[in-house]
Amino acid sequence: MNPRRVLTLAQLSNAIGDGAYVVTSTLYFSRIVGLSPVEIGLGLTIGWAVGTVAGVPLGNLADRRGPRGVAVLLAMATAAGVGSFLVVRSFPLFVLAVCLYASAQTGLSAAQQALLAGLVPPAERTHVRAVLQATLNAGLAAGAGLGGLALHFDTSTAYLAVFAVDAASYLVAAAVLTRVPAVRAVARVKGEPRLAVLRDRPYTVITLLNTVMLLYRPLISLVLPLWIVQRTDAPAWTVSAVLVLNTVCVVLFQVRVARRVCDLASASRAVRLAGLVLFVSCVVFSQGNTVMLLLAAALLQVLGEMMLASGAWEISFGLAPADKQGQYQGFFGTSTAVARMAGPVVLTGLIIGWGTPGWLVLGGMFAAAGAAMAPAVRWGLLEAAKTQAVGDDEDAGEGHRGTGDHRVEQA
């Protein structure tokens, strides 16, 4: 089977389970597990904090042991994490289960990206990643429909069935991933730091900038619904319309938007433009008091989202050394987890608390982070060139020819 089709099928399986999980998880943990809202929030925060830390070493494991085998194991571990939710009924065990689930899922994402990097030529990675993102959104929508059925029946059996489906979806993904060709593991070079990405300052700055840009995620899922209901005259169903619009646009247009990104230069431009588009969307949201204005702002937001995603994928792959894609993708993936953890608190205070000035501050943050991405990428290329020059000098002294750095090749 074509490796890209296998990766797409695995992504679809994951997404269906995740969609059902997202819709039902809060009520499940409250009504079935028996936790208070404070315990749920604290447990999830602890779990995702642990998952954020685990992403880099698990990504490094994918580099050193081979991403296919590690991805299969982590998909099974994620299934075990979800399966444990079916039986835990106390807060300490809930925290342990969330830590397992979050760590396995974060590591799985890093391993899957390393697998993609090993199977797909550099020039095609952003396109394939866009296909996977469109598949992800379609799967999330389908999973949300399953979760909606559980919410309709609102019974213990319905919630348990949904979580069982989520666990099964990761087992299916694990089985599907065994069908892709193995990617050769890369041994660590003697004398190199074990987790080199932690010493890569340009890549750290790029990940931080991406974290700021990714604040649009909790904005759309949490803060905007509160804004629409509490601070505008638009009907409550506008919240659903905005979320559906976002999902449909990504499914239909993400691949088309990604076609405009073919190298690091075009990726940097895409992120810069994304920052400006997100800024304009924030301005329109701040003034939007009708359904039409809010939907117009939502269209601008999803356009910025798709441009950001396309540019960020190209940058994350292009600035990562070929033999360290796992740990670099694991580190880059922490931007999503950090945005999810910090975003609700930051954005609630900024938008709901400040109103229009808060929207303008957030828009300014998007624009500034987008504008800073190109200089950060140039810095990364400069540091890569210096590293390459040192490596070539050392190899020449030993009578060997340097292998070259993936980052310089991408430039």
mmCIF file of C-alpha atoms in Angstrom:
data_model
loop_
_atom_site.group_PDB
_atom_site.id
_atom_site.type_symbol
_atom_site.label_atom_id
_atom_site.label_comp_id
_atom_site.label_asym_id
_atom_site.label_seq_id
_atom_site.Cartn_x
_atom_site.Cartn_y
_atom_site.Cartn_z
ATOM 1 C CA MET A 1 0.000 0.000 0.000
ATOM 2 C CA ASN A 2 1.154 3.557 -0.745
ATOM 3 C CA PRO A 3 2.872 4.952 2.402
ATOM 4 C CA ARG A 4 0.970 8.235 2.089
ATOM 5 C CA ARG A 5 -2.344 6.400 2.055
ATOM 6 C CA VAL A 6 -1.297 4.435 5.118
ATOM 7 C CA LEU A 7 -0.368 7.620 6.975
ATOM 8 C CA THR A 8 -3.685 9.167 5.945
ATOM 9 C CA LEU A 9 -5.668 6.153 7.155
ATOM 10 C CA ALA A 10 -3.820 6.208 10.473
ATOM 11 C CA GLN A 11 -4.533 9.922 10.815
ATOM 12 C CA LEU A 12 -8.220 9.379 10.051
ATOM 13 C CA SER A 13 -8.484 6.645 12.660
ATOM 14 C CA ASN A 14 -6.820 8.795 15.314
ATOM 15 C CA ALA A 15 -8.984 11.775 14.463
ATOM 16 C CA ILE A 16 -12.305 9.941 14.716
ATOM 17 C CA GLY A 17 -11.409 8.744 18.193
ATOM 18 C CA ASP A 18 -10.143 12.185 19.220
ATOM 19 C CA GLY A 19 -13.295 13.881 17.938
ATOM 20 C CA ALA A 20 -15.472 11.632 20.072
ATOM 21 C CA TYR A 21 -13.143 12.179 23.048
ATOM 22 C CA VAL A 22 -13.168 15.980 22.821
ATOM 23 C CA VAL A 23 -16.958 16.217 22.708
ATOM 24 C CA THR A 24 -17.652 13.842 25.601
ATOM 25 C CA SER A 25 -14.561 13.924 27.835
ATOM 26 C CA THR A 26 -15.610 16.647 30.279
ATOM 27 C CA LEU A 27 -19.009 15.099 30.989
ATOM 28 C CA TYR A 28 -17.485 11.618 31.088
ATOM 29 C CA PHE A 29 -14.883 12.583 33.683
ATOM 30 C CA SER A 30 -17.544 14.385 35.703
ATOM 31 C CA ARG A 31 -20.478 11.961 35.535
ATOM 32 C CA ILE A 32 -18.782 8.598 35.099
ATOM 33 C CA VAL A 33 -15.384 9.012 36.769
ATOM 34 C CA GLY A 34 -16.945 11.257 39.447
ATOM 35 C CA LEU A 35 -14.441 14.126 39.439
ATOM 36 C CA SER A 36 -15.097 17.763 40.258
ATOM 37 C CA PRO A 37 -14.440 20.472 37.636
ATOM 38 C CA VAL A 38 -11.364 21.591 39.580
ATOM 39 C CA GLU A 39 -9.985 18.046 39.657
ATOM 40 C CA ILE A 40 -10.622 17.614 35.937
ATOM 41 C CA GLY A 41 -8.842 20.857 35.068
ATOM 42 C CA LEU A 42 -5.911 20.162 37.374
ATOM 43 C CA GLY A 43 -5.516 16.588 36.196
ATOM 44 C CA LEU A 44 -5.554 17.554 32.529
ATOM 45 C CA THR A 45 -3.060 20.364 33.137
ATOM 46 C CA ILE A 46 -0.669 18.027 34.947
ATOM 47 C CA GLY A 47 -1.067 15.381 32.262
ATOM 48 C CA TRP A 48 -0.378 17.703 29.346
ATOM 49 C CA ALA A 49 2.545 19.283 31.200
ATOM 50 C CA VAL A 50 4.092 15.823 31.548
ATOM 51 C CA GLY A 51 3.252 15.085 27.923
ATOM 52 C CA THR A 52 4.996 18.268 26.828
ATOM 53 C CA VAL A 53 8.189 17.232 28.607
ATOM 54 C CA ALA A 54 7.975 13.683 27.251
ATOM 55 C CA GLY A 55 7.643 14.729 23.608
ATOM 56 C CA VAL A 56 11.338 15.389 22.952
ATOM 57 C CA PRO A 57 12.818 12.194 24.467
ATOM 58 C CA LEU A 58 10.120 10.071 22.814
ATOM 59 C CA GLY A 59 10.857 11.781 19.506
ATOM 60 C CA ASN A 60 14.544 11.068 20.056
ATOM 61 C CA LEU A 61 13.631 7.421 20.682
ATOM 62 C CA ALA A 62 11.928 7.386 17.269
ATOM 63 C CA ASP A 63 15.165 8.634 15.684
ATOM 64 C CA ARG A 64 17.326 6.061 17.408
ATOM 65 C CA ARG A 65 15.037 3.004 17.220
ATOM 66 C CA GLY A 66 13.162 3.773 14.022
ATOM 67 C CA PRO A 67 9.972 5.866 13.822
ATOM 68 C CA ARG A 68 7.667 3.128 12.533
ATOM 69 C CA GLY A 69 8.129 0.758 15.460
ATOM 70 C CA VAL A 70 8.025 3.577 18.004
ATOM 71 C CA ALA A 71 4.870 5.031 16.409
ATOM 72 C CA VAL A 72 3.148 1.640 16.586
ATOM 73 C CA LEU A 73 4.081 1.197 20.249
ATOM 74 C CA LEU A 74 2.973 4.722 21.157
ATOM 75 C CA ALA A 75 -0.347 4.271 19.346
ATOM 76 C CA MET A 76 -0.890 1.165 21.478
ATOM 77 C CA ALA A 77 0.167 3.092 24.593
ATOM 78 C CA THR A 78 -2.343 5.832 23.745
ATOM 79 C CA ALA A 79 -5.032 3.175 23.422
ATOM 80 C CA ALA A 80 -4.009 1.881 26.854
ATOM 81 C CA GLY A 81 -4.262 5.399 28.263
ATOM 82 C CA VAL A 82 -7.768 5.863 26.893
ATOM 83 C CA GLY A 83 -8.720 2.349 27.978
ATOM 84 C CA SER A 84 -7.617 3.117 31.524
ATOM 85 C CA PHE A 85 -10.209 5.917 31.673
ATOM 86 C CA LEU A 86 -12.845 3.188 31.469
ATOM 87 C CA VAL A 87 -11.867 1.814 34.879
ATOM 88 C CA VAL A 88 -10.289 4.635 36.931
ATOM 89 C CA ARG A 89 -12.584 6.142 39.543
ATOM 90 C CA SER A 90 -10.254 8.236 41.716
ATOM 91 C CA PHE A 91 -8.319 11.459 41.205
ATOM 92 C CA PRO A 92 -4.777 10.029 41.681
ATOM 93 C CA LEU A 93 -5.418 7.235 39.165
ATOM 94 C CA PHE A 94 -7.029 9.755 36.819
ATOM 95 C CA VAL A 95 -3.860 11.881 36.885
ATOM 96 C CA LEU A 96 -1.721 8.814 36.125
ATOM 97 C CA ALA A 97 -4.004 7.838 33.242
ATOM 98 C CA VAL A 98 -3.913 11.358 31.794
ATOM 99 C CA CYS A 99 -0.108 11.428 32.065
ATOM 100 C CA LEU A 100 0.094 8.153 30.132
ATOM 101 C CA TYR A 101 -2.403 9.328 27.538
ATOM 102 C CA ALA A 102 -0.828 12.755 27.010
ATOM 103 C CA SER A 103 2.758 11.456 26.921
ATOM 104 C CA ALA A 104 1.915 8.675 24.476
ATOM 105 C CA GLN A 105 -0.101 10.973 22.215
ATOM 106 C CA THR A 106 2.603 13.673 22.184
ATOM 107 C CA GLY A 107 5.284 11.097 21.424
ATOM 108 C CA LEU A 108 3.082 9.493 18.773
ATOM 109 C CA SER A 109 2.751 12.814 16.971
ATOM 110 C CA ALA A 110 6.537 13.266 16.963
ATOM 111 C CA ALA A 111 7.116 9.701 15.725
ATOM 112 C CA GLN A 112 4.526 10.086 12.972
ATOM 113 C CA GLN A 113 6.160 13.298 11.770
ATOM 114 C CA ALA A 114 9.573 11.591 11.779
ATOM 115 C CA LEU A 115 8.023 8.720 9.814
ATOM 116 C CA LEU A 116 6.585 11.174 7.300
ATOM 117 C CA ALA A 117 9.971 12.884 6.975
ATOM 118 C CA GLY A 118 11.626 9.538 6.302
ATOM 119 C CA LEU A 119 9.102 8.353 3.719
ATOM 120 C CA VAL A 120 8.302 11.541 1.803
ATOM 121 C CA PRO A 121 10.800 13.637 -0.206
ATOM 122 C CA PRO A 122 11.471 17.083 1.363
ATOM 123 C CA ALA A 123 9.763 18.966 -1.473
ATOM 124 C CA GLU A 124 6.490 17.083 -0.893
ATOM 125 C CA ARG A 125 6.299 17.020 2.910
ATOM 126 C CA THR A 126 4.227 20.168 3.369
ATOM 127 C CA HIS A 127 1.714 18.995 0.763
ATOM 128 C CA VAL A 128 1.379 15.591 2.422
ATOM 129 C CA ARG A 129 1.108 17.246 5.840
ATOM 130 C CA ALA A 130 -1.712 19.409 4.479
ATOM 131 C CA VAL A 131 -3.548 16.308 3.288
ATOM 132 C CA LEU A 132 -3.164 14.818 6.750
ATOM 133 C CA GLN A 133 -4.483 18.014 8.349
ATOM 134 C CA ALA A 134 -7.554 18.025 6.109
ATOM 135 C CA THR A 135 -8.069 14.355 6.986
ATOM 136 C CA LEU A 136 -7.679 15.210 10.663
ATOM 137 C CA ASN A 137 -10.444 17.801 10.528
ATOM 138 C CA ALA A 138 -12.754 15.476 8.628
ATOM 139 C CA GLY A 139 -12.123 12.735 11.186
ATOM 140 C CA LEU A 140 -12.679 15.104 14.097
ATOM 141 C CA ALA A 141 -16.023 16.104 12.617
ATOM 142 C CA ALA A 142 -17.056 12.464 12.211
ATOM 143 C CA GLY A 143 -15.912 11.670 15.742
ATOM 144 C CA ALA A 144 -17.766 14.693 17.097
ATOM 145 C CA GLY A 145 -20.918 13.229 15.544
ATOM 146 C CA LEU A 146 -20.393 9.989 17.464
ATOM 147 C CA GLY A 147 -19.786 11.977 20.622
ATOM 148 C CA GLY A 148 -22.967 13.927 19.969
ATOM 149 C CA LEU A 149 -24.952 10.667 20.019
ATOM 150 C CA ALA A 150 -23.536 9.878 23.447
ATOM 151 C CA LEU A 151 -24.492 13.340 24.670
ATOM 152 C CA HIS A 152 -27.999 12.810 23.313
ATOM 153 C CA PHE A 153 -28.494 9.522 25.154
ATOM 154 C CA ASP A 154 -26.602 10.839 28.196
ATOM 155 C CA THR A 155 -26.163 7.413 29.781
ATOM 156 C CA SER A 156 -23.210 5.637 31.342
ATOM 157 C CA THR A 157 -23.303 3.001 28.615
ATOM 158 C CA ALA A 158 -23.168 5.639 25.867
ATOM 159 C CA TYR A 159 -20.152 7.415 27.361
ATOM 160 C CA LEU A 160 -18.309 4.153 28.007
ATOM 161 C CA ALA A 161 -18.974 3.057 24.429
ATOM 162 C CA VAL A 162 -17.509 6.281 23.043
ATOM 163 C CA PHE A 163 -14.308 5.911 25.084
ATOM 164 C CA ALA A 164 -14.042 2.283 24.019
ATOM 165 C CA VAL A 165 -14.310 3.431 20.380
ATOM 166 C CA ASP A 166 -11.569 6.006 21.033
ATOM 167 C CA ALA A 167 -9.246 3.325 22.445
ATOM 168 C CA ALA A 168 -10.047 1.015 19.524
ATOM 169 C CA SER A 169 -9.275 3.782 17.031
ATOM 170 C CA TYR A 170 -5.680 3.933 18.266
ATOM 171 C CA LEU A 171 -5.323 0.170 18.043
ATOM 172 C CA VAL A 172 -6.519 0.392 14.445
ATOM 173 C CA ALA A 173 -3.994 3.162 13.810
ATOM 174 C CA ALA A 174 -1.229 0.986 15.271
ATOM 175 C CA ALA A 175 -2.191 -1.879 12.965
ATOM 176 C CA VAL A 176 -2.324 0.444 9.963
ATOM 177 C CA LEU A 177 1.110 1.912 10.701
ATOM 178 C CA THR A 178 2.693 -1.539 10.508
ATOM 179 C CA ARG A 179 1.924 -1.419 6.761
ATOM 180 C CA VAL A 180 4.339 1.418 5.962
ATOM 181 C CA PRO A 181 7.988 0.696 5.086
ATOM 182 C CA ALA A 182 10.449 0.895 7.945
ATOM 183 C CA VAL A 183 12.585 4.031 8.151
ATOM 184 C CA ARG A 184 16.204 3.406 9.048
ATOM 185 C CA ALA A 185 17.157 4.264 12.613
ATOM 186 C CA VAL A 186 20.094 6.653 13.013
ATOM 187 C CA ALA A 187 22.761 6.048 15.641
ATOM 188 C CA ARG A 188 23.802 8.957 17.826
ATOM 189 C CA VAL A 189 27.127 10.486 16.855
ATOM 190 C CA LYS A 190 29.688 10.144 19.610
ATOM 191 C CA GLY A 191 30.204 13.434 21.413
ATOM 192 C CA GLU A 192 26.882 14.942 20.315
ATOM 193 C CA PRO A 193 24.414 16.022 23.012
ATOM 194 C CA ARG A 194 21.680 13.436 23.481
ATOM 195 C CA LEU A 195 18.904 15.994 22.933
ATOM 196 C CA ALA A 196 20.538 18.435 20.533
ATOM 197 C CA VAL A 197 17.310 20.343 19.872
ATOM 198 C CA LEU A 198 17.437 21.766 23.403
ATOM 199 C CA ARG A 199 20.649 23.582 22.440
ATOM 200 C CA ASP A 200 19.347 24.847 19.101
ATOM 201 C CA ARG A 201 18.529 28.444 19.991
ATOM 202 C CA PRO A 202 17.037 29.490 16.636
ATOM 203 C CA TYR A 203 14.723 26.467 16.625
ATOM 204 C CA THR A 204 13.704 27.268 20.202
ATOM 205 C CA VAL A 205 12.792 30.826 19.202
ATOM 206 C CA ILE A 206 10.861 29.545 16.180
ATOM 207 C CA THR A 207 8.926 27.135 18.406
ATOM 208 C CA LEU A 208 8.137 29.972 20.820
ATOM 209 C CA LEU A 209 6.861 32.158 17.971
ATOM 210 C CA ASN A 210 4.727 29.264 16.747
ATOM 211 C CA THR A 211 3.311 28.899 20.267
ATOM 212 C CA VAL A 212 2.158 32.520 20.196
ATOM 213 C CA MET A 213 0.559 32.013 16.787
ATOM 214 C CA LEU A 214 -1.195 28.846 17.969
ATOM 215 C CA LEU A 215 -3.170 30.826 20.533
ATOM 216 C CA TYR A 216 -5.841 30.915 17.839
ATOM 217 C CA ARG A 217 -6.769 27.345 18.866
ATOM 218 C CA PRO A 218 -8.111 28.056 22.378
ATOM 219 C CA LEU A 219 -9.435 31.323 20.977
ATOM 220 C CA ILE A 220 -11.749 29.474 18.582
ATOM 221 C CA SER A 221 -12.655 26.561 20.836
ATOM 222 C CA LEU A 222 -13.133 28.334 24.175
ATOM 223 C CA VAL A 223 -12.905 32.122 24.235
ATOM 224 C CA LEU A 224 -14.810 33.035 21.083
ATOM 225 C CA PRO A 225 -17.946 31.085 22.132
ATOM 226 C CA LEU A 226 -17.933 33.011 25.415
ATOM 227 C CA TRP A 227 -17.445 36.289 23.557
ATOM 228 C CA ILE A 228 -20.311 35.617 21.148
ATOM 229 C CA VAL A 229 -22.745 34.634 23.893
ATOM 230 C CA GLN A 230 -21.780 37.276 26.459
ATOM 231 C CA ARG A 231 -20.623 40.293 24.468
ATOM 232 C CA THR A 232 -22.529 40.331 21.166
ATOM 233 C CA ASP A 233 -26.146 40.418 20.008
ATOM 234 C CA ALA A 234 -25.637 37.450 17.683
ATOM 235 C CA PRO A 235 -27.734 34.327 18.406
ATOM 236 C CA ALA A 236 -26.061 31.470 20.294
ATOM 237 C CA TRP A 237 -26.124 29.210 17.231
ATOM 238 C CA THR A 238 -23.465 31.473 15.716
ATOM 239 C CA VAL A 239 -20.939 29.584 17.855
ATOM 240 C CA SER A 240 -21.755 26.353 16.049
ATOM 241 C CA ALA A 241 -21.730 28.107 12.669
ATOM 242 C CA VAL A 242 -18.216 29.451 13.304
ATOM 243 C CA LEU A 243 -16.858 26.047 14.314
ATOM 244 C CA VAL A 244 -18.480 24.296 11.337
ATOM 245 C CA LEU A 245 -17.137 26.966 8.987
ATOM 246 C CA ASN A 246 -13.644 26.462 10.369
ATOM 247 C CA THR A 247 -13.761 22.693 9.945
ATOM 248 C CA VAL A 248 -15.213 22.783 6.428
ATOM 249 C CA CYS A 249 -12.696 25.361 5.200
ATOM 250 C CA VAL A 250 -9.722 23.345 6.449
ATOM 251 C CA VAL A 251 -11.056 20.162 4.873
ATOM 252 C CA LEU A 252 -11.680 21.863 1.515
ATOM 253 C CA PHE A 253 -8.853 24.377 1.215
ATOM 254 C CA GLN A 254 -5.866 23.422 3.399
ATOM 255 C CA VAL A 255 -4.187 21.466 0.604
ATOM 256 C CA ARG A 256 -4.686 24.331 -1.862
ATOM 257 C CA VAL A 257 -3.201 26.865 0.528
ATOM 258 C CA ALA A 258 -0.221 24.586 1.197
ATOM 259 C CA ARG A 259 0.621 24.452 -2.516
ATOM 260 C CA ARG A 260 1.943 28.010 -2.265
ATOM 261 C CA VAL A 261 4.613 26.887 0.204
ATOM 262 C CA CYS A 262 7.562 25.127 -1.408
ATOM 263 C CA ASP A 263 10.644 26.218 0.550
ATOM 264 C CA LEU A 264 11.748 28.111 3.654
ATOM 265 C CA ALA A 265 11.430 31.515 1.981
ATOM 266 C CA SER A 266 7.813 30.955 0.926
ATOM 267 C CA ALA A 267 7.101 29.402 4.328
ATOM 268 C CA SER A 268 8.386 32.499 6.115
ATOM 269 C CA ARG A 269 6.215 34.715 3.913
ATOM 270 C CA ALA A 270 3.191 32.527 4.622
ATOM 271 C CA VAL A 271 3.670 32.860 8.382
ATOM 272 C CA ARG A 272 4.185 36.629 8.116
ATOM 273 C CA LEU A 273 0.989 37.013 6.088
ATOM 274 C CA ALA A 274 -0.808 34.688 8.502
ATOM 275 C CA GLY A 275 0.071 37.042 11.345
ATOM 276 C CA LEU A 276 -1.373 40.005 9.457
ATOM 277 C CA VAL A 277 -4.548 38.136 8.485
ATOM 278 C CA LEU A 278 -5.052 36.977 12.082
ATOM 279 C CA PHE A 279 -4.576 40.575 13.224
ATOM 280 C CA VAL A 280 -7.321 41.764 10.868
ATOM 281 C CA SER A 281 -9.584 38.937 12.028
ATOM 282 C CA CYS A 282 -9.132 40.071 15.636
ATOM 283 C CA VAL A 283 -10.091 43.632 14.662
ATOM 284 C CA VAL A 284 -13.256 42.382 12.940
ATOM 285 C CA PHE A 285 -14.113 40.100 15.864
ATOM 286 C CA SER A 286 -13.759 43.028 18.257
ATOM 287 C CA GLN A 287 -16.324 45.027 16.268
ATOM 288 C CA GLY A 288 -18.506 42.124 15.177
ATOM 289 C CA ASN A 289 -21.979 42.324 16.657
ATOM 290 C CA THR A 290 -23.885 40.506 13.930
ATOM 291 C CA VAL A 291 -23.779 37.027 12.450
ATOM 292 C CA MET A 292 -22.376 38.274 9.123
ATOM 293 C CA LEU A 293 -19.491 40.198 10.697
ATOM 294 C CA LEU A 294 -18.608 37.319 12.985
ATOM 295 C CA LEU A 295 -18.607 34.855 10.090
ATOM 296 C CA ALA A 296 -16.458 37.249 8.058
ATOM 297 C CA ALA A 297 -13.993 37.412 10.926
ATOM 298 C CA ALA A 298 -14.083 33.617 11.187
ATOM 299 C CA LEU A 299 -13.242 33.321 7.470
ATOM 300 C CA LEU A 300 -10.222 35.576 7.951
ATOM 301 C CA GLN A 301 -9.195 33.564 11.002
ATOM 302 C CA VAL A 302 -9.307 30.205 9.219
ATOM 303 C CA LEU A 303 -7.383 31.665 6.251
ATOM 304 C CA GLY A 304 -4.664 32.793 8.660
ATOM 305 C CA GLU A 305 -4.784 29.393 10.350
ATOM 306 C CA MET A 306 -4.215 27.541 7.075
ATOM 307 C CA MET A 307 -1.402 29.850 5.999
ATOM 308 C CA LEU A 308 0.276 29.480 9.390
ATOM 309 C CA ALA A 309 -0.010 25.706 9.324
ATOM 310 C CA SER A 310 1.518 25.429 5.857
ATOM 311 C CA GLY A 311 4.448 27.676 6.695
ATOM 312 C CA ALA A 312 5.065 26.138 10.111
ATOM 313 C CA TRP A 313 5.178 22.588 8.716
ATOM 314 C CA GLU A 314 7.766 23.534 6.097
ATOM 315 C CA ILE A 315 9.882 25.371 8.674
ATOM 316 C CA SER A 316 9.684 22.612 11.271
ATOM 317 C CA PHE A 317 10.847 19.993 8.777
ATOM 318 C CA GLY A 318 13.297 22.184 6.881
ATOM 319 C CA LEU A 319 15.256 23.403 9.892
ATOM 320 C CA ALA A 320 15.531 19.968 11.508
ATOM 321 C CA PRO A 321 18.630 17.836 10.805
ATOM 322 C CA ALA A 322 17.775 14.746 8.787
ATOM 323 C CA ASP A 323 18.945 12.384 11.545
ATOM 324 C CA LYS A 324 16.999 14.163 14.326
ATOM 325 C CA GLN A 325 13.543 14.687 12.885
ATOM 326 C CA GLY A 326 11.877 12.827 15.763
ATOM 327 C CA GLN A 327 13.260 14.901 18.600
ATOM 328 C CA TYR A 328 12.901 18.147 16.620
ATOM 329 C CA GLN A 329 9.265 17.394 15.754
ATOM 330 C CA GLY A 330 8.674 16.427 19.371
ATOM 331 C CA PHE A 331 10.031 19.780 20.504
ATOM 332 C CA PHE A 332 8.117 21.741 17.872
ATOM 333 C CA GLY A 333 4.963 19.915 18.920
ATOM 334 C CA THR A 334 5.255 21.314 22.443
ATOM 335 C CA SER A 335 4.005 24.620 21.037
ATOM 336 C CA THR A 336 0.556 23.059 20.630
ATOM 337 C CA ALA A 337 0.480 21.698 24.173
ATOM 338 C CA VAL A 338 1.712 24.966 25.706
ATOM 339 C CA ALA A 339 -0.833 26.998 23.740
ATOM 340 C CA ARG A 340 -3.588 24.678 24.948
ATOM 341 C CA MET A 341 -2.463 24.945 28.572
ATOM 342 C CA ALA A 342 -1.737 28.679 28.767
ATOM 343 C CA GLY A 343 -4.230 29.896 26.179
ATOM 344 C CA PRO A 344 -7.473 29.575 28.161
ATOM 345 C CA VAL A 345 -6.160 31.620 31.096
ATOM 346 C CA VAL A 346 -4.368 34.224 28.993
ATOM 347 C CA LEU A 347 -7.103 34.714 26.424
ATOM 348 C CA THR A 348 -10.000 34.719 28.868
ATOM 349 C CA GLY A 349 -8.414 37.578 30.794
ATOM 350 C CA LEU A 350 -7.363 39.379 27.634
ATOM 351 C CA ILE A 351 -10.546 39.093 25.555
ATOM 352 C CA ILE A 352 -13.382 38.612 28.020
ATOM 353 C CA GLY A 353 -11.738 40.905 30.582
ATOM 354 C CA TRP A 354 -10.519 43.744 28.348
ATOM 355 C CA GLY A 355 -12.869 43.527 25.403
ATOM 356 C CA THR A 356 -11.833 45.473 22.296
ATOM 357 C CA PRO A 357 -8.376 46.507 23.606
ATOM 358 C CA GLY A 358 -7.701 42.853 24.402
ATOM 359 C CA TRP A 359 -8.565 41.849 20.835
ATOM 360 C CA LEU A 360 -6.139 44.464 19.518
ATOM 361 C CA VAL A 361 -3.369 43.256 21.839
ATOM 362 C CA LEU A 362 -3.908 39.672 20.709
ATOM 363 C CA GLY A 363 -3.917 40.730 17.064
ATOM 364 C CA GLY A 364 -0.691 42.636 17.631
ATOM 365 C CA MET A 365 0.857 39.510 19.144
ATOM 366 C CA PHE A 366 -0.092 37.507 16.050
ATOM 367 C CA ALA A 367 1.331 40.132 13.698
ATOM 368 C CA ALA A 368 4.560 40.529 15.684
ATOM 369 C CA ALA A 369 5.169 36.773 15.939
ATOM 370 C CA GLY A 370 4.501 36.356 12.221
ATOM 371 C CA ALA A 371 6.888 39.167 11.322
ATOM 372 C CA ALA A 372 9.616 37.732 13.569
ATOM 373 C CA MET A 373 9.507 34.297 11.954
ATOM 374 C CA ALA A 374 11.559 35.187 8.834
ATOM 375 C CA PRO A 375 14.522 36.621 10.812
ATOM 376 C CA ALA A 376 14.410 33.577 13.098
ATOM 377 C CA VAL A 377 14.524 31.241 10.095
ATOM 378 C CA ARG A 378 17.477 33.158 8.626
ATOM 379 C CA TRP A 379 19.222 32.843 11.991
ATOM 380 C CA GLY A 380 18.608 29.108 11.945
ATOM 381 C CA LEU A 381 20.077 28.802 8.458
ATOM 382 C CA LEU A 382 23.124 30.816 9.479
ATOM 383 C CA GLU A 383 23.754 28.604 12.500
ATOM 384 C CA ALA A 384 23.277 25.513 10.339
ATOM 385 C CA ALA A 385 25.838 26.811 7.849
ATOM 386 C CA LYS A 386 28.332 27.379 10.674
ATOM 387 C CA THR A 387 27.770 23.864 11.989
ATOM 388 C CA GLN A 388 28.164 22.451 8.496
ATOM 389 C CA ALA A 389 31.439 24.321 7.990
ATOM 390 C CA VAL A 390 32.834 22.974 11.255
ATOM 391 C CA GLY A 391 31.744 19.431 10.352
ATOM 392 C CA ASP A 392 33.340 19.671 6.911
ATOM 393 C CA ASP A 393 36.621 20.869 8.445
ATOM 394 C CA GLU A 394 36.639 17.986 10.919
ATOM 395 C CA ASP A 395 35.812 15.410 8.239
ATOM 396 C CA ALA A 396 38.470 16.820 5.948
ATOM 397 C CA GLY A 397 41.016 16.473 8.731
ATOM 398 C CA GLU A 398 40.044 12.821 9.150
ATOM 399 C CA GLY A 399 40.112 12.132 5.403
ATOM 400 C CA HIS A 400 36.323 11.818 5.086
ATOM 401 C CA ARG A 401 33.763 13.771 3.183
ATOM 402 C CA GLY A 402 30.978 15.487 5.186
ATOM 403 C CA THR A 403 27.469 14.131 4.813
ATOM 404 C CA GLY A 404 25.817 17.533 4.838
ATOM 405 C CA ASP A 405 23.066 19.000 6.969
ATOM 406 C CA HIS A 406 19.421 18.698 5.966
ATOM 407 C CA ARG A 407 18.813 22.303 6.930
ATOM 408 C CA VAL A 408 21.348 23.650 4.454
ATOM 409 C CA GLU A 409 19.909 21.408 1.733
ATOM 410 C CA GLN A 410 16.466 22.892 2.344
ATOM 411 C CA ALA A 411 17.776 26.413 1.971
#
